[in-house]
mmCIF file of C-alpha atoms and ligand atoms in Angstrom:
data_model
loop_
_atom_site.group_PDB
_atom_site.id
_atom_site.type_symbol
_atom_site.label_atom_id
_atom_site.label_comp_id
_atom_site.label_asym_id
_atom_site.label_seq_id
_atom_site.Cartn_x
_atom_site.Cartn_y
_atom_site.Cartn_z
ATOM 1 C CA VAL G 1 153.529 135.971 164.608
ATOM 2 C CA ASP G 2 155.259 139.202 163.158
ATOM 3 C CA LYS G 3 158.119 136.374 161.388
ATOM 4 C CA LEU G 4 155.567 134.954 159.646
ATOM 5 C CA ILE G 5 153.318 138.655 158.342
ATOM 6 C CA SER G 6 156.642 139.826 156.965
ATOM 7 C CA ILE G 7 156.604 136.061 155.441
ATOM 8 C CA PHE G 8 153.269 137.006 153.656
ATOM 9 C CA HIS G 9 154.639 139.763 152.494
ATOM 10 C CA ASP G 10 157.784 138.891 151.583
ATOM 11 C CA THR G 11 156.143 135.807 149.134
ATOM 12 C CA LEU G 12 152.830 138.817 148.207
ATOM 13 C CA ARG G 13 155.698 140.404 147.092
ATOM 14 C CA ILE G 14 158.145 138.271 144.839
ATOM 15 C CA ARG G 15 154.607 136.946 143.728
ATOM 16 C CA LYS G 16 153.582 140.092 142.088
ATOM 17 C CA ILE G 17 156.681 141.421 140.455
ATOM 18 C CA GLU G 18 157.325 137.730 139.158
ATOM 19 C CA GLU G 19 153.626 137.684 137.297
ATOM 20 C CA GLU G 20 154.716 141.383 136.460
ATOM 21 C CA ILE G 21 157.471 140.553 134.149
ATOM 22 C CA SER G 22 156.067 137.625 132.799
ATOM 23 C CA LEU G 23 153.093 139.960 131.777
ATOM 24 C CA ARG G 24 155.564 142.377 129.833
ATOM 25 C CA TYR G 25 157.971 140.076 129.073
ATOM 26 C CA SER G 26 157.064 139.309 125.665
ATOM 27 C CA LYS G 27 156.738 143.544 125.298
ATOM 28 C CA GLN G 28 160.899 142.186 124.367
ATOM 29 C CA GLU G 29 161.972 145.002 126.646
ATOM 30 C CA MET G 30 163.278 142.739 128.375
ATOM 31 C CA ARG G 31 166.364 140.745 125.905
ATOM 32 C CA CYS G 32 167.257 137.996 128.648
ATOM 33 C CA PRO G 33 166.220 134.382 128.533
ATOM 34 C CA THR G 34 164.292 134.498 131.641
ATOM 35 C CA HIS G 35 163.740 131.463 134.910
ATOM 36 C CA LEU G 36 160.907 132.631 136.669
ATOM 37 C CA SER G 37 159.820 130.671 140.395
ATOM 38 C CA ILE G 38 156.391 131.709 140.970
ATOM 39 C CA GLY G 39 155.172 129.166 143.535
ATOM 40 C CA GLN G 40 158.594 128.458 145.147
ATOM 41 C CA GLU G 41 158.992 132.220 147.443
ATOM 42 C CA ALA G 42 158.069 130.811 150.115
ATOM 43 C CA THR G 43 161.382 128.917 150.767
ATOM 44 C CA PRO G 44 163.514 132.514 149.952
ATOM 45 C CA SER G 45 161.646 134.386 152.378
ATOM 46 C CA MET G 46 162.286 132.147 155.215
ATOM 47 C CA VAL G 47 165.336 131.406 154.625
ATOM 48 C CA CYS G 48 166.037 135.917 153.907
ATOM 49 C CA GLN G 49 163.928 136.500 157.183
ATOM 50 C CA ASN G 50 166.717 134.898 159.015
ATOM 51 C CA LEU G 51 170.214 136.976 157.535
ATOM 52 C CA THR G 52 171.939 140.037 157.054
ATOM 53 C CA HIS G 53 172.832 141.504 154.599
ATOM 54 C CA ASN G 54 176.536 141.091 156.518
ATOM 55 C CA ASP G 55 176.308 137.273 155.307
ATOM 56 C CA LEU G 56 176.092 136.364 152.153
ATOM 57 C CA MET G 57 174.137 134.648 149.653
ATOM 58 C CA VAL G 58 174.991 133.158 145.694
ATOM 59 C CA GLY G 59 172.916 131.747 143.403
ATOM 60 C CA THR G 60 171.298 130.179 139.536
ATOM 61 C CA HIS G 61 169.657 130.798 137.082
ATOM 62 C CA ARG G 62 166.648 131.051 138.673
ATOM 63 C CA SER G 63 167.669 133.929 141.871
ATOM 64 C CA HIS G 64 165.069 136.581 141.251
ATOM 65 C CA ALA G 65 164.524 135.237 144.392
ATOM 66 C CA HIS G 66 166.724 134.623 146.645
ATOM 67 C CA TYR G 67 168.137 138.024 144.696
ATOM 68 C CA LEU G 68 164.463 140.034 146.165
ATOM 69 C CA ALA G 69 164.356 138.147 149.445
ATOM 70 C CA LYS G 70 167.920 139.440 150.481
ATOM 71 C CA GLY G 71 167.035 142.827 150.427
ATOM 72 C CA GLY G 72 167.826 143.348 146.656
ATOM 73 C CA ASP G 73 166.504 146.573 145.130
ATOM 74 C CA LEU G 74 163.818 146.291 142.999
ATOM 75 C CA ASN G 75 164.305 149.277 140.514
ATOM 76 C CA LYS G 76 167.916 147.654 140.344
ATOM 77 C CA PHE G 77 166.881 144.407 139.588
ATOM 78 C CA ILE G 78 164.457 145.357 136.798
ATOM 79 C CA ALA G 79 166.873 147.854 135.247
ATOM 80 C CA GLU G 80 169.528 145.000 135.458
ATOM 81 C CA LEU G 81 166.647 142.468 133.036
ATOM 82 C CA HIS G 82 166.010 145.535 131.071
ATOM 83 C CA GLY G 83 169.860 146.092 130.307
ATOM 84 C CA LYS G 84 170.096 148.871 131.537
ATOM 85 C CA SER G 85 173.367 150.550 132.996
ATOM 86 C CA SER G 86 171.436 151.930 136.373
ATOM 87 C CA GLY G 87 170.873 147.631 137.181
ATOM 88 C CA CYS G 88 172.616 145.251 140.419
ATOM 89 C CA THR G 89 174.972 144.402 137.348
ATOM 90 C CA SER G 90 175.388 148.198 135.941
ATOM 91 C CA GLY G 91 172.908 146.257 132.439
ATOM 92 C CA ARG G 92 176.020 143.748 131.617
ATOM 93 C CA GLY G 93 174.492 140.899 133.271
ATOM 94 C CA GLY G 94 170.573 140.084 133.202
ATOM 95 C CA SER G 95 168.499 137.881 134.235
ATOM 96 C CA MET G 96 170.902 135.220 135.994
ATOM 97 C CA ASN G 97 173.775 137.193 136.619
ATOM 98 C CA LEU G 98 172.621 139.688 139.826
ATOM 99 C CA SER G 99 175.179 140.748 141.816
ATOM 100 C CA ASP G 100 174.803 143.094 144.824
ATOM 101 C CA LEU G 101 177.365 143.183 147.531
ATOM 102 C CA ASN G 102 175.166 146.220 149.046
ATOM 103 C CA VAL G 103 172.792 143.798 150.172
ATOM 104 C CA GLY G 104 175.224 140.801 150.761
ATOM 105 C CA PHE G 105 174.060 139.039 147.314
ATOM 106 C CA VAL G 106 177.810 138.565 145.592
ATOM 107 C CA ALA G 107 176.394 136.419 142.553
ATOM 108 C CA SER G 108 174.156 134.080 140.350
ATOM 109 C CA THR G 109 175.041 132.333 136.842
ATOM 110 C CA ALA G 110 173.828 130.679 135.019
ATOM 111 C CA ILE G 111 176.280 127.039 134.911
ATOM 112 C CA VAL G 112 174.310 124.543 137.426
ATOM 113 C CA ALA G 113 176.033 124.030 140.353
ATOM 114 C CA ASN G 114 177.769 126.453 139.518
ATOM 115 C CA THR G 115 177.744 128.676 142.589
ATOM 116 C CA VAL G 116 178.753 126.189 144.774
ATOM 117 C CA PRO G 117 181.880 125.945 144.887
ATOM 118 C CA ILE G 118 182.105 129.972 144.641
ATOM 119 C CA GLY G 119 179.802 129.982 147.868
ATOM 120 C CA VAL G 120 181.857 127.975 150.104
ATOM 121 C CA GLY G 121 185.528 129.389 148.184
ATOM 122 C CA LEU G 122 183.388 132.691 150.298
ATOM 123 C CA ALA G 123 182.777 131.078 153.356
ATOM 124 C CA PHE G 124 186.754 129.815 153.463
ATOM 125 C CA ALA G 125 187.710 132.912 152.920
ATOM 126 C CA GLN G 126 184.840 134.965 155.320
ATOM 127 C CA GLN G 127 186.985 132.154 158.029
ATOM 128 C CA LEU G 128 189.923 132.922 157.301
ATOM 129 C CA LYS G 129 189.780 136.565 157.488
ATOM 130 C CA GLY G 130 188.150 135.597 161.073
ATOM 131 C CA GLU G 131 184.790 137.113 159.879
ATOM 132 C CA SER G 132 181.721 135.874 162.155
ATOM 133 C CA ASN G 133 179.275 135.603 159.179
ATOM 134 C CA LEU G 134 177.789 133.132 157.348
ATOM 135 C CA THR G 135 177.130 132.207 153.382
ATOM 136 C CA CYS G 136 173.954 131.039 151.404
ATOM 137 C CA VAL G 137 174.213 128.923 148.835
ATOM 138 C CA CYS G 138 171.349 128.278 146.840
ATOM 139 C CA LEU G 139 170.633 124.878 144.414
ATOM 140 C CA GLY G 140 168.591 122.913 142.478
ATOM 141 C CA ASP G 141 167.635 119.339 143.194
ATOM 142 C CA ALA G 142 170.123 119.251 139.657
ATOM 143 C CA ALA G 143 172.882 120.347 141.391
ATOM 144 C CA PHE G 144 173.125 116.789 142.826
ATOM 145 C CA GLU G 145 173.475 115.402 139.662
ATOM 146 C CA GLU G 146 176.840 117.773 138.832
ATOM 147 C CA GLY G 147 180.973 116.241 140.461
ATOM 148 C CA VAL G 148 181.667 120.206 141.935
ATOM 149 C CA THR G 149 179.047 120.061 144.302
ATOM 150 C CA TYR G 150 180.092 116.403 146.171
ATOM 151 C CA GLU G 151 183.664 118.129 145.541
ATOM 152 C CA SER G 152 182.024 121.399 147.439
ATOM 153 C CA LEU G 153 180.233 119.801 150.289
ATOM 154 C CA ASN G 154 182.970 117.812 151.413
ATOM 155 C CA PHE G 155 185.122 121.107 151.788
ATOM 156 C CA ALA G 156 182.715 122.364 153.279
ATOM 157 C CA ALA G 157 182.756 119.416 155.993
ATOM 158 C CA LEU G 158 185.676 118.913 155.960
ATOM 159 C CA LYS G 159 187.332 123.348 157.235
ATOM 160 C CA GLY G 160 183.722 123.626 159.462
ATOM 161 C CA LEU G 161 182.247 126.393 157.636
ATOM 162 C CA PRO G 162 179.969 128.300 158.155
ATOM 163 C CA VAL G 163 177.870 127.853 154.536
ATOM 164 C CA LEU G 164 174.140 127.444 155.019
ATOM 165 C CA PHE G 165 173.319 124.990 151.095
ATOM 166 C CA ILE G 166 169.824 125.758 150.521
ATOM 167 C CA CYS G 167 168.975 123.248 147.980
ATOM 168 C CA GLU G 168 165.774 124.705 146.004
ATOM 169 C CA ASN G 169 163.270 120.817 145.466
ATOM 170 C CA ASN G 170 160.883 121.705 143.070
ATOM 171 C CA PHE G 171 161.481 117.630 141.892
ATOM 172 C CA TYR G 172 162.515 119.105 137.454
ATOM 173 C CA SER G 173 165.530 119.917 136.210
ATOM 174 C CA VAL G 174 164.003 121.112 132.574
ATOM 175 C CA ASN G 175 161.223 118.907 131.689
ATOM 176 C CA THR G 176 162.592 115.946 133.150
ATOM 177 C CA PRO G 177 161.248 115.276 136.839
ATOM 178 C CA LEU G 178 163.360 113.567 139.369
ATOM 179 C CA ALA G 179 162.230 110.330 139.698
ATOM 180 C CA LEU G 180 163.386 109.913 136.177
ATOM 181 C CA ARG G 181 167.610 111.285 136.976
ATOM 182 C CA GLN G 182 167.805 109.885 140.338
ATOM 183 C CA PRO G 183 166.977 106.637 142.219
ATOM 184 C CA ALA G 184 163.675 107.003 144.101
ATOM 185 C CA LYS G 185 164.317 105.806 147.522
ATOM 186 C CA ARG G 186 167.425 108.374 147.614
ATOM 187 C CA LYS G 187 166.749 111.214 149.301
ATOM 188 C CA ILE G 188 168.829 114.955 148.408
ATOM 189 C CA ALA G 189 169.928 115.936 152.162
ATOM 190 C CA ASP G 190 170.801 111.916 152.601
ATOM 191 C CA LEU G 191 173.767 112.293 150.521
ATOM 192 C CA ALA G 192 174.368 115.607 152.106
ATOM 193 C CA THR G 193 174.283 114.144 155.758
ATOM 194 C CA ALA G 194 176.831 110.698 153.555
ATOM 195 C CA ILE G 195 179.807 113.445 153.071
ATOM 196 C CA GLY G 196 179.481 114.816 157.265
ATOM 197 C CA ILE G 197 176.873 117.847 156.217
ATOM 198 C CA ASP G 198 173.254 118.073 158.428
ATOM 199 C CA SER G 199 171.015 118.403 156.816
ATOM 200 C CA TYR G 200 167.016 118.485 156.421
ATOM 201 C CA THR G 201 163.927 117.622 154.681
ATOM 202 C CA LEU G 202 161.687 120.270 155.128
ATOM 203 C CA ASP G 203 157.983 121.593 152.741
ATOM 204 C CA GLY G 204 159.228 124.340 151.455
ATOM 205 C CA ASN G 205 155.660 125.596 150.788
ATOM 206 C CA ASN G 206 153.891 125.031 153.826
ATOM 207 C CA THR G 207 155.317 128.495 155.945
ATOM 208 C CA VAL G 208 153.707 127.581 159.040
ATOM 209 C CA GLU G 209 154.978 124.193 159.444
ATOM 210 C CA SER G 210 158.879 125.060 158.190
ATOM 211 C CA TYR G 211 159.511 128.214 159.801
ATOM 212 C CA PRO G 212 160.955 127.182 162.768
ATOM 213 C CA LYS G 213 162.646 124.493 161.628
ATOM 214 C CA VAL G 214 164.783 126.954 158.770
ATOM 215 C CA ALA G 215 165.017 129.215 161.536
ATOM 216 C CA ASP G 216 166.092 126.985 164.541
ATOM 217 C CA ILE G 217 168.545 125.815 161.442
ATOM 218 C CA ILE G 218 170.459 128.651 161.139
ATOM 219 C CA ALA G 219 171.093 129.530 164.721
ATOM 220 C CA THR G 220 172.165 125.826 164.830
ATOM 221 C CA LEU G 221 174.634 127.049 162.300
ATOM 222 C CA ARG G 222 175.940 130.638 163.760
ATOM 223 C CA GLU G 223 175.987 129.678 167.286
ATOM 224 C CA LYS G 224 177.819 126.246 166.130
ATOM 225 C CA GLY G 225 179.756 127.601 162.907
ATOM 226 C CA GLN G 226 179.015 124.264 160.926
ATOM 227 C CA PRO G 227 177.655 123.760 157.604
ATOM 228 C CA GLN G 228 173.984 123.000 157.189
ATOM 229 C CA LEU G 229 171.726 121.968 153.685
ATOM 230 C CA ILE G 230 168.128 122.066 153.531
ATOM 231 C CA GLU G 231 166.269 120.365 150.977
ATOM 232 C CA LEU G 232 162.714 122.571 150.817
ATOM 233 C CA GLU G 233 160.729 120.766 148.323
ATOM 234 C CA THR G 234 158.437 122.556 146.367
ATOM 235 C CA TYR G 235 157.390 123.278 142.962
ATOM 236 C CA ARG G 236 157.154 125.861 139.765
ATOM 237 C CA TYR G 237 154.723 127.083 137.850
ATOM 238 C CA LYS G 238 155.551 128.465 135.174
ATOM 239 C CA VAL G 239 157.475 127.175 132.445
ATOM 240 C CA HIS G 240 161.436 126.332 132.906
ATOM 241 C CA CYS G 241 162.643 129.781 130.733
ATOM 242 C CA GLY G 242 160.439 131.466 129.460
ATOM 243 C CA PRO G 243 156.764 133.747 130.892
ATOM 244 C CA GLU G 244 154.599 130.635 129.636
ATOM 245 C CA ASP G 245 152.909 128.585 131.944
ATOM 246 C CA GLU G 246 153.871 124.726 131.963
ATOM 247 C CA PRO G 247 151.609 123.314 129.719
ATOM 248 C CA ARG G 248 149.529 121.066 131.356
ATOM 249 C CA SER G 249 150.173 118.083 129.089
ATOM 250 C CA SER G 250 153.655 118.886 130.079
ATOM 251 C CA ARG G 251 152.873 117.120 133.543
ATOM 252 C CA PRO G 252 150.635 114.595 135.703
ATOM 253 C CA GLU G 253 148.264 116.274 136.713
ATOM 254 C CA ASP G 254 147.128 114.507 139.932
ATOM 255 C CA GLU G 255 150.690 116.118 141.008
ATOM 256 C CA VAL G 256 150.241 119.414 139.288
ATOM 257 C CA ASN G 257 146.588 119.474 140.967
ATOM 258 C CA TYR G 258 148.732 118.416 144.556
ATOM 259 C CA TRP G 259 150.739 121.465 144.412
ATOM 260 C CA LEU G 260 148.428 124.431 143.531
ATOM 261 C CA SER G 261 145.907 122.746 146.188
ATOM 262 C CA ARG G 262 149.577 123.487 148.461
ATOM 263 C CA ASP G 263 150.457 126.852 147.163
ATOM 264 C CA PRO G 264 152.982 128.749 149.492
ATOM 265 C CA VAL G 265 150.974 132.449 149.127
ATOM 266 C CA THR G 266 147.397 130.901 149.393
ATOM 267 C CA MET G 267 148.351 128.658 152.120
ATOM 268 C CA LEU G 268 150.045 131.098 154.570
ATOM 269 C CA GLN G 269 147.712 133.569 153.232
ATOM 270 C CA ASN G 270 144.779 131.534 154.471
ATOM 271 C CA HIS G 271 146.055 130.635 157.935
ATOM 272 C CA LEU G 272 146.721 134.372 158.537
ATOM 273 C CA LEU G 273 143.465 135.130 157.699
ATOM 274 C CA SER G 274 141.804 132.913 159.589
ATOM 275 C CA ASN G 275 143.653 132.688 162.928
ATOM 276 C CA ASN G 276 143.055 136.631 162.516
ATOM 277 C CA LEU G 277 146.121 137.575 162.211
ATOM 278 C CA ILE G 278 145.188 140.017 159.214
ATOM 279 C CA SER G 279 142.957 141.276 157.136
ATOM 280 C CA GLN G 280 141.486 141.564 154.189
ATOM 281 C CA GLU G 281 142.165 145.838 154.180
ATOM 282 C CA ASP G 282 145.957 145.085 155.003
ATOM 283 C CA ILE G 283 146.202 142.848 152.121
ATOM 284 C CA ASP G 284 144.677 144.742 149.608
ATOM 285 C CA SER G 285 147.081 147.382 151.303
ATOM 286 C CA GLN G 286 150.078 145.459 151.029
ATOM 287 C CA LEU G 287 149.212 144.602 147.473
ATOM 288 C CA GLN G 288 148.228 148.169 146.413
ATOM 289 C CA THR G 289 152.072 149.753 147.823
ATOM 290 C CA ILE G 290 154.042 146.951 145.767
ATOM 291 C CA LYS G 291 152.152 146.938 142.567
ATOM 292 C CA ASP G 292 153.116 150.809 143.233
ATOM 293 C CA GLU G 293 157.020 149.794 143.566
ATOM 294 C CA ILE G 294 157.012 147.977 140.741
ATOM 295 C CA ASP G 295 155.239 150.082 138.278
ATOM 296 C CA ILE G 296 157.240 152.905 139.311
ATOM 297 C CA ALA G 297 160.748 150.284 138.999
ATOM 298 C CA PHE G 298 159.015 149.207 135.676
ATOM 299 C CA SER G 299 158.867 153.402 134.538
ATOM 300 C CA LYS G 300 162.550 153.916 135.913
ATOM 301 C CA ALA G 301 164.378 150.785 133.679
ATOM 302 C CA GLU G 302 162.064 151.962 130.847
ATOM 303 C CA ALA G 303 163.666 155.136 131.162
ATOM 304 C CA ALA G 304 167.078 154.853 132.211
ATOM 305 C CA PRO G 305 169.926 154.551 129.196
ATOM 306 C CA PHE G 306 172.538 151.408 128.686
ATOM 307 C CA PRO G 307 175.595 151.091 129.236
ATOM 308 C CA LEU G 308 177.719 153.412 126.632
ATOM 309 C CA ARG G 309 179.434 151.809 124.198
ATOM 310 C CA GLU G 310 182.890 152.644 125.213
ATOM 311 C CA ASP G 311 182.699 150.714 128.439
ATOM 312 C CA ALA G 312 181.567 147.634 126.407
ATOM 313 C CA PHE G 313 184.598 145.434 127.379
ATOM 314 C CA LYS G 314 185.093 146.805 130.713
ATOM 315 C CA PHE G 315 184.730 145.147 133.787
ATOM 316 C CA LYS G 316 186.074 142.059 131.696
ATOM 317 C CA TYR G 317 188.609 138.723 132.817
ATOM 318 C CA ALA G 318 191.233 138.789 130.493
ATOM 319 C CA THR G 319 195.422 139.552 131.462
ATOM 320 C CA PRO G 320 196.574 142.672 129.938
ATOM 321 C CA ASP G 321 198.911 139.507 127.293
ATOM 322 C CA MET G 322 195.428 139.666 126.449
ATOM 323 C CA HIS G 323 194.628 143.484 125.497
ATOM 324 C CA TRP G 324 195.014 142.492 121.782
ATOM 325 C CA LEU G 325 191.937 140.076 121.721
ATOM 326 C CA SER G 326 189.248 143.073 123.299
ATOM 327 C CA LEU G 327 190.630 145.553 120.614
ATOM 328 C CA GLU G 328 190.024 142.816 118.245
ATOM 329 C CA LEU G 329 186.642 142.629 119.176
ATOM 330 C CA SER G 330 185.786 145.710 120.147
ATOM 331 C CA LYS G 331 187.153 146.984 116.244
ATOM 332 C CA GLN G 332 184.200 143.318 115.605
ATOM 333 C CA ALA G 333 181.633 144.854 117.650
ATOM 334 C CA GLU G 334 182.187 148.461 116.376
ATOM 335 C CA GLU G 335 182.177 147.006 112.561
ATOM 336 C CA VAL G 336 178.392 145.025 113.424
ATOM 337 C CA LEU G 337 176.625 148.108 115.397
ATOM 338 C CA SER G 338 177.339 150.936 112.331
HETATM 339 C C1 TPP T 1 176.506 122.905 134.181
HETATM 340 C C2 TPP T 1 175.296 122.818 132.327
HETATM 341 N N1 TPP T 1 174.391 121.857 132.724
HETATM 342 C C3 TPP T 1 173.537 122.128 131.835
HETATM 343 C C4 TPP T 1 173.373 123.343 131.797
HETATM 344 C C5 TPP T 1 171.262 123.535 131.298
HETATM 345 N N2 TPP T 1 170.591 123.310 132.954
HETATM 346 C C6 TPP T 1 169.922 125.257 132.876
HETATM 347 S S1 TPP T 1 169.792 125.059 134.189
HETATM 348 C C7 TPP T 1 168.932 123.534 134.280
HETATM 349 C C8 TPP T 1 168.126 123.035 135.153
HETATM 350 C C9 TPP T 1 168.473 123.275 136.538
HETATM 351 O O1 TPP T 1 167.703 122.290 137.237
HETATM 352 P P1 TPP T 1 168.581 122.926 138.405
HETATM 353 O O2 TPP T 1 169.118 122.926 139.111
HETATM 354 O O3 TPP T 1 166.584 121.746 139.191
HETATM 355 O O4 TPP T 1 167.354 124.112 139.707
HETATM 356 P P2 TPP T 1 166.046 124.066 138.786
HETATM 357 O O5 TPP T 1 165.673 125.257 137.453
HETATM 358 O O6 TPP T 1 164.318 123.506 139.054
HETATM 359 O O7 TPP T 1 165.795 125.501 139.274
HETATM 360 C C10 TPP T 1 169.596 122.934 133.064
HETATM 361 C C11 TPP T 1 169.814 121.410 132.914
HETATM 362 C C12 TPP T 1 173.446 124.588 132.760
HETATM 363 N N3 TPP T 1 173.711 125.679 132.104
HETATM 364 N N4 TPP T 1 175.061 124.004 133.383
HETATM 365 MG MG1 MG T 2 164.890 121.465 139.557
#
């Protein structure tokens, strides 16, 4: 019960944070492309209940919820969206490049499936070092249309790496439905099973039903140290990228109605209320606390300084013999900025 209440709090908090981003986005203070995951909040909230800050996580272009559920700092997150130096990636990454080693959130990247080999490599490194933590790799359904995913799953199976693959299947890649991209009768989880990874398909919106299974799978992974994949079926309400709602006309009406009737926050809230596990007063008080912390995070982010111009080329990847290029780019940047 405590876990369900905690998951509810996380889903509600992530929902409210992303709604606020969506509301404020048109002010043009957050200048990075932003992929919201409103409708999908239960999956990272369920998974992260069973992860510690020692466990590593890598994410995707749509990783706000992953970062927040993993324990990422709200102030640093909102500052990152504003490109400020107090951001979790020092204002250099934005929405799609979140990173915070304090909570084991190593990286997220914009390239579909890019973090799958990175996550498997991290797990391999941890195994070589004799560490007992696990690595969680978040990926979308479209990552199963990229060759590198199969190579990485194969390597994880071969080496017996403690990797938890979390595939959030929201049935879309940008605007293209899964049915137009992958054979209808073949489950994503079955692909990973065929490679030699224990895999499961769960309802990503029904926390009451799926959470105990998620907890068991992660416990087994910790015990046996073998990779596991969970495909969590869910749905996003917003457009692929940006703050607007997905136009009703762009998707089949019965499909939208089905998923709206299974909203993960509402379903869990109804369960907790109807079983007297939480009261409306508790929810109202949680909402007030969340609102206050969001307001503070935005105020801090708006007031924070941008990274310094003279630091523009710090932390870049370049060998010393490439230094001439940085100097040249730096000169050009100066000219543009002046
Ligand atoms: C290698 C690569 N191909 C294409 C793109 C363009 N792109 C960005 S997000 C995206 C959709 C990814 O869908 P999915 O993995 O299911 O994640 P979702 O957006 O549904 O969360 C695509 C095609 C990209 N970023 N990288
Ligand atoms: Mg998808």
